[in-house]
Amino acid sequence: MDRQQVVLHMNPGMGDNSYANNSIIQNKVMRKAKPIVEESIVRLYTIIPIRCFKVADLGCSSGPNALQLVSNVIDIVDCSSSNLNLKPPVFQFFLNDLFGNDFNSIFKSLPQFLESLEENKGHKFDPCFINATPGTFYRRLFPNDSLHFVHSSFSLHWLSQAPKELVNKKNIHLTSTSPPAMHRAYREQFQKDFKVFLKLRSQEVVGGGGMVLTLFGRDKTCDIRTAWTIIGTILNDMVLEVHTQVYYINSFFLCIFLFC
Ligand SMILES: C[S@@+](CC[C@H](N)C(=O)[O-])C[C@H]1O[C@@H](n2cnc3c(N)ncnc32)[C@H](O)[C@@H]1O
């Protein structure tokens, strides 16, 4: 397994620099995509009889966003059940991220989260099972035909690995000044990874199930300027001061691709 899949993680805990306290944009993205999630769930809920609704959030990270999907799905299904005059199903959520993810923070926030769910839903609330599924979404994570709905937000721009054999002395990731070969290499790696991702999920999702994927992309006309560009510049400046590390920066590439 690629080392990145083992060591990569967002900043853990609840401190000032934690992912939990620095993920407002990602939260906005999830809220904006909620109507699409709703459309997908309502469609499948009306065609598949479901007693235990099984949902996976791939690349859930930690902090409030990790449980945002759980709330959204419960609200949507609750509302659909009332409209269709059905008894709401039991829920089982699988929160997935890489092995280094701060799952413990999510577990610690569960008692309060479940308590507020019970308060809000009252007597209508059936058990809600929340499980962690550590591992890379570029490999199988679930048994065949075991999920009704798969969600992933702001995560699929992380590739399984940076394209191999890149040489780029200026940047640690794609920018508008990167050579065409580097653009091609990243695009091909993304296509390869995305194909693998879809093939694996097609085995795991039941027939008629749903999937909503929200990806971090870019406008074709825009310069690719992200925080990573700034970090790349800083790293290069540091290398100029400490010459012995030139080799490392020249062979380091971020495994992120923003498609357009
Ligand atoms: C920017 S965070 C988004 C988290 C959350 N979905 C949100 O909207 O706030 C991206 C997450 O994807 C996870 N990730 C990256 N590559 C992954 C992989 N191959 N398998 C599972 N998770 C991955 C990272 O560890 C990280 O927690």
Short mmCIF file of N, CA and C and ligand atoms in Angstrom, two decimals, residues 4-5 8-10 19 23 25-27 29-30 57-62 64-66 96-101 133-139 141 151-160, ligand 1:
data_model
loop_
_atom_site.label_atom_id
_atom_site.label_comp_id
_atom_site.label_asym_id
_atom_site.label_seq_id
_atom_site.Cartn_x
_atom_site.Cartn_y
_atom_site.Cartn_z
N GLN A 4 1.40 7.11 1.51
CA GLN A 4 0.49 8.23 1.72
C GLN A 4 -0.85 7.77 2.29
N GLN A 5 -1.29 6.59 1.84
CA GLN A 5 -2.58 6.08 2.29
C GLN A 5 -2.55 5.74 3.79
N LEU A 8 -1.34 9.92 5.63
CA LEU A 8 -2.08 11.17 5.40
C LEU A 8 -3.25 11.32 6.39
N HIS A 9 -3.38 12.49 6.97
CA HIS A 9 -4.57 12.77 7.78
C HIS A 9 -4.72 14.26 7.92
N MET A 10 -5.92 14.73 8.15
CA MET A 10 -6.16 16.13 8.46
C MET A 10 -5.71 16.36 9.90
N TYR A 19 -8.55 20.35 11.84
CA TYR A 19 -9.49 20.35 10.70
C TYR A 19 -10.89 20.73 11.21
N SER A 23 -12.82 24.04 8.73
CA SER A 23 -13.50 23.35 7.62
C SER A 23 -14.85 23.98 7.31
N ILE A 25 -15.51 26.07 4.83
CA ILE A 25 -15.81 26.03 3.38
C ILE A 25 -16.40 24.67 3.02
N GLN A 26 -15.77 23.62 3.54
CA GLN A 26 -16.27 22.26 3.24
C GLN A 26 -17.70 22.09 3.76
N ASN A 27 -17.98 22.73 4.91
CA ASN A 27 -19.33 22.64 5.46
C ASN A 27 -20.34 23.34 4.55
N VAL A 29 -20.04 23.69 1.38
CA VAL A 29 -20.19 22.84 0.19
C VAL A 29 -21.24 21.75 0.47
N MET A 30 -21.15 21.15 1.65
CA MET A 30 -22.12 20.08 1.99
C MET A 30 -23.54 20.62 2.06
N ASP A 57 -20.12 7.47 4.12
CA ASP A 57 -19.54 8.77 3.80
C ASP A 57 -18.03 8.56 3.65
N LEU A 58 -17.55 8.71 2.42
CA LEU A 58 -16.15 8.36 2.13
C LEU A 58 -15.25 9.61 2.19
N GLY A 59 -14.25 9.56 3.05
CA GLY A 59 -13.40 10.73 3.28
C GLY A 59 -14.10 11.69 4.22
N CYS A 60 -14.58 11.16 5.35
CA CYS A 60 -15.43 11.95 6.27
C CYS A 60 -14.62 12.93 7.12
N SER A 61 -13.33 12.66 7.30
CA SER A 61 -12.46 13.45 8.16
C SER A 61 -12.97 13.47 9.60
N SER A 62 -12.68 14.56 10.34
CA SER A 62 -13.18 14.64 11.72
C SER A 62 -13.77 16.03 11.94
N PRO A 64 -17.12 18.65 13.01
CA PRO A 64 -18.58 18.67 12.81
C PRO A 64 -19.02 18.14 11.44
N ASN A 65 -18.20 18.32 10.40
CA ASN A 65 -18.63 17.87 9.07
C ASN A 65 -18.80 16.35 9.01
N ALA A 66 -18.04 15.64 9.86
CA ALA A 66 -18.08 14.17 9.81
C ALA A 66 -19.48 13.65 10.14
N ASN A 96 -16.04 6.67 6.67
CA ASN A 96 -14.74 6.18 6.18
C ASN A 96 -13.73 7.31 6.03
N ASP A 97 -12.50 7.00 6.34
CA ASP A 97 -11.38 7.87 6.01
C ASP A 97 -10.12 7.01 6.11
N LEU A 98 -8.98 7.64 5.82
CA LEU A 98 -7.72 6.90 5.87
C LEU A 98 -7.40 6.49 7.32
N PHE A 99 -6.44 5.58 7.45
CA PHE A 99 -6.15 4.98 8.77
C PHE A 99 -5.72 6.01 9.81
N GLY A 100 -5.06 7.10 9.36
CA GLY A 100 -4.55 8.10 10.31
C GLY A 100 -5.60 9.11 10.74
N ASN A 101 -6.83 8.99 10.23
CA ASN A 101 -7.87 9.97 10.56
C ASN A 101 -8.20 9.95 12.06
N THR A 133 -15.14 3.05 9.31
CA THR A 133 -14.56 2.11 8.34
C THR A 133 -13.24 2.69 7.83
N PRO A 134 -12.14 2.42 8.56
CA PRO A 134 -10.87 2.99 8.11
C PRO A 134 -10.33 2.27 6.88
N GLY A 135 -9.70 3.03 6.01
CA GLY A 135 -9.11 2.43 4.80
C GLY A 135 -9.23 3.38 3.63
N THR A 136 -8.56 3.04 2.55
CA THR A 136 -8.61 3.92 1.38
C THR A 136 -9.81 3.58 0.49
N PHE A 137 -10.45 4.63 -0.02
CA PHE A 137 -11.59 4.37 -0.89
C PHE A 137 -11.13 3.93 -2.29
N TYR A 138 -9.82 3.79 -2.48
CA TYR A 138 -9.33 3.21 -3.74
C TYR A 138 -9.16 1.70 -3.61
N ARG A 139 -9.68 1.14 -2.52
CA ARG A 139 -9.77 -0.32 -2.37
C ARG A 139 -11.18 -0.66 -1.89
N LEU A 141 -14.10 -1.51 0.45
CA LEU A 141 -14.33 -1.15 1.85
C LEU A 141 -15.51 -1.92 2.44
N HIS A 151 -21.80 8.62 -0.25
CA HIS A 151 -21.58 10.07 -0.33
C HIS A 151 -20.09 10.34 -0.15
N SER A 152 -19.60 11.33 -0.88
CA SER A 152 -18.24 11.77 -0.64
C SER A 152 -18.14 13.24 -0.99
N SER A 153 -17.64 14.03 -0.07
CA SER A 153 -17.59 15.47 -0.31
C SER A 153 -16.17 15.98 -0.08
N PHE A 154 -15.65 16.70 -1.07
CA PHE A 154 -14.37 17.38 -0.93
C PHE A 154 -13.21 16.42 -0.66
N SER A 155 -13.29 15.21 -1.16
CA SER A 155 -12.25 14.22 -0.86
C SER A 155 -11.62 13.58 -2.09
N LEU A 156 -12.40 13.52 -3.18
CA LEU A 156 -11.91 12.75 -4.34
C LEU A 156 -10.85 13.47 -5.16
N HIS A 157 -10.50 14.69 -4.76
CA HIS A 157 -9.38 15.35 -5.44
C HIS A 157 -8.05 14.80 -4.90
N TRP A 158 -8.14 14.04 -3.79
CA TRP A 158 -6.94 13.35 -3.30
C TRP A 158 -6.74 12.09 -4.13
N LEU A 159 -5.62 12.03 -4.83
CA LEU A 159 -5.33 10.87 -5.67
C LEU A 159 -4.76 9.75 -4.81
N SER A 160 -4.72 8.54 -5.38
CA SER A 160 -4.15 7.42 -4.62
C SER A 160 -2.64 7.60 -4.48
C1 LIG B 1 -10.78 18.01 2.85
S1 LIG B 1 -11.22 16.59 3.75
C2 LIG B 1 -12.99 16.55 3.52
C3 LIG B 1 -13.66 15.92 4.70
C4 LIG B 1 -15.16 16.01 4.78
N1 LIG B 1 -15.78 15.19 3.78
C5 LIG B 1 -15.66 17.43 4.69
O1 LIG B 1 -16.40 17.74 3.75
O2 LIG B 1 -15.31 18.22 5.56
C6 LIG B 1 -10.71 15.24 2.70
C7 LIG B 1 -10.67 13.93 3.44
O3 LIG B 1 -10.47 12.87 2.49
C8 LIG B 1 -9.64 11.92 3.11
N2 LIG B 1 -9.03 11.06 2.07
C9 LIG B 1 -8.09 11.40 1.16
N3 LIG B 1 -7.78 10.33 0.40
C10 LIG B 1 -8.54 9.30 0.85
C11 LIG B 1 -8.65 7.93 0.49
N4 LIG B 1 -7.92 7.41 -0.50
N5 LIG B 1 -9.54 7.14 1.15
C12 LIG B 1 -10.29 7.66 2.17
N6 LIG B 1 -10.22 8.96 2.57
C13 LIG B 1 -9.34 9.77 1.92
C14 LIG B 1 -8.62 12.76 3.87
O4 LIG B 1 -7.97 12.02 4.86
C15 LIG B 1 -9.52 13.85 4.42
O5 LIG B 1 -9.99 13.56 5.69
#
